[in-house]
């Protein structure tokens, strides 16, 4: 503490011993050093890089809100479609904000020169974006290296079946490293938005051992089953269908859809044995005739009637046909002209049989619930119309127990207001950055000019005193050198000394002349006493 105090005292002593000019020079240099240090420190902090460029306004608003919520520094440019963040924080912020990208518009992860257009621009975007994603993945702890490979098929105007681009992400991970499911999802979304025309479903992620990082068996799995994955895929596809219907009408940023489905994954097998009668009519099915037997008997006279009355053993005696009964009655009444007739017909029928074995595939829909919220106040008629559209798009069945709920209220600013606010923020940020740069340039210019003026004035100033202009003597009255020689001589000015001083002068002169050594000794003694 004493040394510090002594140092300050020495500094102030030296400062007080400086002249005015020296103080001005030292003060100017100290001020310039402090200001330069602050300026370069501020410039280092303001070393911003592109987080996302060429964004849709909805994505830009969502990402800006995310950064503002997390209190991260950022700037807006290009009318709000470009977001800048500190260079050292870019990789982490890319992973944190990639989930906010919901539109299908391709984004840029770096600044692309505007002079590049067409196919060359797409290739340049793909190259720079994949390189940036590789650097982002390498920054994740546990990932040693990463490589993003994009396969872009050739498109032809004469081909109806166009192949979709695909991407493969290969990660070299440390032993025992397990990637979280949300990280895998973020990487897929980031790669899909960075390559023109690429969809998330066509992005594959694997480690250096060839193991997929997606699904329940991958390193990114979270213990979910195949049933959960199929259910989530169904809900996601249904949600996309609903947004695809309502998005063009009200805007994708003005609709929120939630789908919850109950699927039955029980695998059942049923055996059905059916007997199907055929023939006859609907009220009396008789089946299919396979055989028929017809028996006919006929007798005439009294003897025949008696025989008919007694009957013959067999099946025909048990069947009382109408003709048989009529004949027997006539015989009992003694009609000699009566006769006996008997007829019998037997038909055998066979019914059709059907054996069916039905195996029900797992994943049948048992019940589905759809909730839709619109950023708009709806009338009763509009609600019913939208409900019908949603039911048709989702394939909902009221008889199955499905339910569809539509709500409409103003929960955010209209898109036009959001775009206007975002544009104003971008303009304000650009103006502020411009004024800061201008102020820095003006300050440096003023300091430099002041330094030059000070050094220039010090260079012209003598070491001591001040510059005084001497009057120029006019020698025009002197004509020639002869006239100067003939002029009157200059009088000699004689100084008269004090008599005592004159006596001492003479004594010293005589001493030096007579004995120089003695004079030297006296002079040394005099100087010591001084």
mmCIF file of C-alpha atoms in Angstrom, residues 140-333:
data_model
loop_
_atom_site.group_PDB
_atom_site.id
_atom_site.type_symbol
_atom_site.label_atom_id
_atom_site.label_comp_id
_atom_site.label_asym_id
_atom_site.label_seq_id
_atom_site.Cartn_x
_atom_site.Cartn_y
_atom_site.Cartn_z
ATOM 1 C CA UNK A 140 -21.073 -29.597 -29.285
ATOM 2 C CA UNK A 141 -19.303 -31.255 -26.395
ATOM 3 C CA UNK A 142 -18.916 -34.961 -27.102
ATOM 4 C CA UNK A 143 -18.717 -34.641 -30.898
ATOM 5 C CA UNK A 144 -15.180 -34.895 -32.233
ATOM 6 C CA UNK A 145 -15.950 -34.329 -35.878
ATOM 7 C CA UNK A 146 -18.915 -33.956 -38.187
ATOM 8 C CA UNK A 147 -19.624 -34.146 -41.886
ATOM 9 C CA UNK A 148 -22.739 -33.118 -43.793
ATOM 10 C CA UNK A 149 -23.285 -34.762 -47.188
ATOM 11 C CA UNK A 150 -26.073 -33.475 -49.428
ATOM 12 C CA UNK A 151 -27.331 -35.382 -52.451
ATOM 13 C CA UNK A 152 -29.029 -33.103 -54.946
ATOM 14 C CA UNK A 153 -30.754 -35.038 -57.777
ATOM 15 C CA UNK A 154 -30.838 -33.679 -61.283
ATOM 16 C CA UNK A 155 -34.128 -31.969 -62.086
ATOM 17 C CA UNK A 156 -35.632 -32.194 -65.530
ATOM 18 C CA UNK A 157 -38.473 -30.183 -66.962
ATOM 19 C CA UNK A 158 -39.642 -33.256 -68.880
ATOM 20 C CA UNK A 159 -39.781 -35.633 -65.926
ATOM 21 C CA UNK A 160 -42.919 -35.925 -63.853
ATOM 22 C CA UNK A 161 -41.355 -37.917 -60.996
ATOM 23 C CA UNK A 162 -38.856 -35.570 -59.401
ATOM 24 C CA UNK A 163 -36.664 -37.011 -56.650
ATOM 25 C CA UNK A 164 -36.283 -35.116 -53.411
ATOM 26 C CA UNK A 165 -32.838 -34.024 -52.202
ATOM 27 C CA UNK A 166 -31.431 -36.001 -49.295
ATOM 28 C CA UNK A 167 -28.826 -35.282 -46.643
ATOM 29 C CA UNK A 168 -26.696 -37.463 -44.400
ATOM 30 C CA UNK A 169 -25.074 -36.211 -41.209
ATOM 31 C CA UNK A 170 -22.159 -38.311 -39.971
ATOM 32 C CA UNK A 171 -20.976 -37.624 -36.418
ATOM 33 C CA UNK A 172 -17.763 -38.892 -34.860
ATOM 34 C CA UNK A 173 -18.662 -39.059 -31.168
ATOM 35 C CA UNK A 174 -16.675 -39.790 -28.042
ATOM 36 C CA UNK A 175 -17.120 -43.176 -26.334
ATOM 37 C CA UNK A 176 -20.197 -43.223 -24.124
ATOM 38 C CA UNK A 177 -21.632 -40.040 -25.610
ATOM 39 C CA UNK A 178 -25.415 -40.045 -26.006
ATOM 40 C CA UNK A 179 -27.205 -37.386 -27.934
ATOM 41 C CA UNK A 180 -30.512 -36.008 -26.722
ATOM 42 C CA UNK A 181 -33.637 -36.409 -28.798
ATOM 43 C CA UNK A 182 -34.218 -32.654 -28.992
ATOM 44 C CA UNK A 183 -30.660 -32.174 -30.275
ATOM 45 C CA UNK A 184 -31.277 -34.695 -33.053
ATOM 46 C CA UNK A 185 -34.499 -32.933 -33.966
ATOM 47 C CA UNK A 186 -32.738 -29.557 -33.976
ATOM 48 C CA UNK A 187 -29.995 -30.840 -36.281
ATOM 49 C CA UNK A 188 -32.537 -32.275 -38.727
ATOM 50 C CA UNK A 189 -34.500 -29.026 -38.793
ATOM 51 C CA UNK A 190 -31.336 -26.967 -39.233
ATOM 52 C CA UNK A 191 -30.054 -29.085 -42.127
ATOM 53 C CA UNK A 192 -33.472 -29.110 -43.801
ATOM 54 C CA UNK A 193 -33.723 -25.308 -43.698
ATOM 55 C CA UNK A 194 -30.155 -24.835 -44.909
ATOM 56 C CA UNK A 195 -30.494 -26.815 -48.161
ATOM 57 C CA UNK A 196 -32.942 -25.640 -50.848
ATOM 58 C CA UNK A 197 -35.804 -28.106 -51.330
ATOM 59 C CA UNK A 198 -34.750 -30.448 -48.511
ATOM 60 C CA UNK A 199 -37.332 -31.804 -46.056
ATOM 61 C CA UNK A 200 -36.731 -33.056 -42.531
ATOM 62 C CA UNK A 201 -37.933 -36.567 -43.395
ATOM 63 C CA UNK A 202 -35.050 -36.920 -45.862
ATOM 64 C CA UNK A 203 -32.299 -36.098 -43.351
ATOM 65 C CA UNK A 204 -30.498 -39.101 -41.835
ATOM 66 C CA UNK A 205 -28.187 -38.827 -38.815
ATOM 67 C CA UNK A 206 -25.744 -41.560 -37.811
ATOM 68 C CA UNK A 207 -22.592 -41.958 -35.761
ATOM 69 C CA UNK A 208 -19.195 -43.217 -36.893
ATOM 70 C CA UNK A 209 -20.244 -46.825 -36.132
ATOM 71 C CA UNK A 210 -23.199 -46.637 -38.494
ATOM 72 C CA UNK A 211 -25.796 -46.488 -35.710
ATOM 73 C CA UNK A 212 -28.777 -44.300 -36.434
ATOM 74 C CA UNK A 213 -29.313 -41.487 -33.966
ATOM 75 C CA UNK A 214 -33.045 -41.464 -34.623
ATOM 76 C CA UNK A 215 -35.734 -43.618 -33.074
ATOM 77 C CA UNK A 216 -35.802 -45.641 -29.831
ATOM 78 C CA UNK A 217 -32.645 -47.662 -30.583
ATOM 79 C CA UNK A 218 -30.499 -44.734 -31.615
ATOM 80 C CA UNK A 219 -28.198 -42.693 -29.455
ATOM 81 C CA UNK A 220 -30.739 -39.939 -29.612
ATOM 82 C CA UNK A 221 -33.599 -42.151 -28.469
ATOM 83 C CA UNK A 222 -35.433 -41.313 -25.287
ATOM 84 C CA UNK A 223 -36.967 -44.728 -24.550
ATOM 85 C CA UNK A 224 -39.906 -44.256 -26.869
ATOM 86 C CA UNK A 225 -41.486 -47.290 -28.493
ATOM 87 C CA UNK A 226 -42.387 -47.919 -32.092
ATOM 88 C CA UNK A 227 -46.009 -47.274 -31.193
ATOM 89 C CA UNK A 228 -45.135 -43.810 -29.850
ATOM 90 C CA UNK A 229 -43.214 -42.952 -32.996
ATOM 91 C CA UNK A 230 -46.086 -44.039 -35.244
ATOM 92 C CA UNK A 231 -48.570 -42.111 -33.144
ATOM 93 C CA UNK A 232 -46.452 -38.950 -33.271
ATOM 94 C CA UNK A 233 -45.986 -39.297 -37.016
ATOM 95 C CA UNK A 234 -49.723 -39.662 -37.493
ATOM 96 C CA UNK A 235 -50.423 -36.611 -35.340
ATOM 97 C CA UNK A 236 -47.779 -34.590 -37.175
ATOM 98 C CA UNK A 237 -49.074 -35.549 -40.613
ATOM 99 C CA UNK A 238 -52.630 -34.725 -39.584
ATOM 100 C CA UNK A 239 -51.482 -31.371 -38.221
ATOM 101 C CA UNK A 240 -49.707 -30.576 -41.505
ATOM 102 C CA UNK A 241 -52.849 -31.398 -43.459
ATOM 103 C CA UNK A 242 -54.938 -29.032 -41.345
ATOM 104 C CA UNK A 243 -52.375 -26.224 -41.599
ATOM 105 C CA UNK A 244 -52.173 -26.858 -45.334
ATOM 106 C CA UNK A 245 -55.917 -26.165 -45.564
ATOM 107 C CA UNK A 246 -56.108 -23.170 -43.201
ATOM 108 C CA UNK A 247 -52.677 -21.637 -43.867
ATOM 109 C CA UNK A 248 -53.443 -20.084 -47.267
ATOM 110 C CA UNK A 249 -56.687 -18.641 -45.875
ATOM 111 C CA UNK A 250 -55.620 -17.096 -42.555
ATOM 112 C CA UNK A 251 -51.819 -17.377 -42.758
ATOM 113 C CA UNK A 252 -49.605 -20.053 -41.195
ATOM 114 C CA UNK A 253 -48.533 -17.687 -38.429
ATOM 115 C CA UNK A 254 -52.180 -17.145 -37.439
ATOM 116 C CA UNK A 255 -53.171 -20.754 -36.819
ATOM 117 C CA UNK A 256 -52.240 -23.134 -34.002
ATOM 118 C CA UNK A 257 -53.212 -26.803 -34.392
ATOM 119 C CA UNK A 258 -52.994 -29.589 -31.842
ATOM 120 C CA UNK A 259 -53.814 -33.210 -32.701
ATOM 121 C CA UNK A 260 -54.103 -36.022 -30.175
ATOM 122 C CA UNK A 261 -54.824 -39.534 -31.401
ATOM 123 C CA UNK A 262 -55.500 -42.815 -29.618
ATOM 124 C CA UNK A 263 -54.270 -45.726 -31.709
ATOM 125 C CA UNK A 264 -54.829 -49.411 -31.039
ATOM 126 C CA UNK A 265 -51.687 -51.424 -31.629
ATOM 127 C CA UNK A 266 -53.133 -54.774 -30.461
ATOM 128 C CA UNK A 267 -52.511 -57.435 -33.083
ATOM 129 C CA UNK A 268 -55.630 -59.652 -33.368
ATOM 130 C CA UNK A 269 -56.640 -62.532 -35.653
ATOM 131 C CA UNK A 270 -60.259 -63.621 -36.191
ATOM 132 C CA UNK A 271 -61.622 -66.794 -37.888
ATOM 133 C CA UNK A 272 -65.144 -66.490 -39.330
ATOM 134 C CA UNK A 273 -67.269 -69.489 -40.463
ATOM 135 C CA UNK A 274 -70.425 -68.468 -42.310
ATOM 136 C CA UNK A 275 -73.296 -70.557 -43.739
ATOM 137 C CA UNK A 276 -74.878 -68.668 -46.575
ATOM 138 C CA UNK A 277 -78.278 -69.989 -47.799
ATOM 139 C CA UNK A 278 -79.094 -69.405 -51.423
ATOM 140 C CA UNK A 279 -82.121 -69.955 -53.572
ATOM 141 C CA UNK A 280 -85.751 -69.155 -52.906
ATOM 142 C CA UNK A 281 -86.376 -65.562 -51.970
ATOM 143 C CA UNK A 282 -85.335 -63.170 -49.222
ATOM 144 C CA UNK A 283 -88.106 -64.316 -46.857
ATOM 145 C CA UNK A 284 -87.663 -68.055 -47.419
ATOM 146 C CA UNK A 285 -84.213 -69.116 -48.453
ATOM 147 C CA UNK A 286 -84.131 -72.717 -49.567
ATOM 148 C CA UNK A 287 -80.496 -73.286 -50.414
ATOM 149 C CA UNK A 288 -79.020 -74.866 -53.495
ATOM 150 C CA UNK A 289 -80.849 -78.089 -54.732
ATOM 151 C CA UNK A 290 -78.441 -80.963 -55.257
ATOM 152 C CA UNK A 291 -80.883 -83.904 -55.789
ATOM 153 C CA UNK A 292 -84.629 -84.497 -56.335
ATOM 154 C CA UNK A 293 -86.809 -87.683 -56.095
ATOM 155 C CA UNK A 294 -90.380 -87.862 -57.460
ATOM 156 C CA UNK A 295 -92.770 -90.854 -56.790
ATOM 157 C CA UNK A 296 -96.266 -91.152 -58.389
ATOM 158 C CA UNK A 297 -98.997 -93.847 -57.887
ATOM 159 C CA UNK A 298 -102.404 -94.137 -59.580
ATOM 160 C CA UNK A 299 -105.214 -96.769 -59.071
ATOM 161 C CA UNK A 300 -108.752 -97.046 -60.521
ATOM 162 C CA UNK A 301 -111.925 -98.858 -59.287
ATOM 163 C CA UNK A 302 -113.179 -100.177 -55.901
ATOM 164 C CA UNK A 303 -110.357 -102.544 -55.463
ATOM 165 C CA UNK A 304 -107.959 -99.730 -55.861
ATOM 166 C CA UNK A 305 -109.781 -97.714 -53.223
ATOM 167 C CA UNK A 306 -109.608 -100.560 -50.750
ATOM 168 C CA UNK A 307 -105.943 -100.969 -51.390
ATOM 169 C CA UNK A 308 -105.493 -97.293 -51.003
ATOM 170 C CA UNK A 309 -107.436 -97.333 -47.736
ATOM 171 C CA UNK A 310 -105.303 -100.109 -46.328
ATOM 172 C CA UNK A 311 -102.182 -98.512 -47.685
ATOM 173 C CA UNK A 312 -98.868 -99.989 -48.355
ATOM 174 C CA UNK A 313 -96.042 -99.944 -45.965
ATOM 175 C CA UNK A 314 -93.467 -97.299 -46.744
ATOM 176 C CA UNK A 315 -92.910 -93.565 -46.818
ATOM 177 C CA UNK A 316 -95.743 -92.830 -49.172
ATOM 178 C CA UNK A 317 -98.348 -94.102 -46.722
ATOM 179 C CA UNK A 318 -97.293 -91.382 -44.249
ATOM 180 C CA UNK A 319 -97.738 -88.563 -46.741
ATOM 181 C CA UNK A 320 -101.294 -87.410 -47.170
ATOM 182 C CA UNK A 321 -101.241 -85.648 -50.470
ATOM 183 C CA UNK A 322 -104.340 -83.793 -51.592
ATOM 184 C CA UNK A 323 -105.054 -86.232 -54.397
ATOM 185 C CA UNK A 324 -104.758 -89.198 -52.028
ATOM 186 C CA UNK A 325 -107.240 -87.812 -49.556
ATOM 187 C CA UNK A 326 -109.773 -87.002 -52.200
ATOM 188 C CA UNK A 327 -109.663 -90.499 -53.645
ATOM 189 C CA UNK A 328 -110.105 -92.194 -50.298
ATOM 190 C CA UNK A 329 -113.167 -90.100 -49.514
ATOM 191 C CA UNK A 330 -114.827 -91.090 -52.738
ATOM 192 C CA UNK A 331 -114.252 -94.766 -52.018
ATOM 193 C CA UNK A 332 -115.838 -94.554 -48.599
ATOM 194 C CA UNK A 333 -118.981 -93.130 -50.130
#
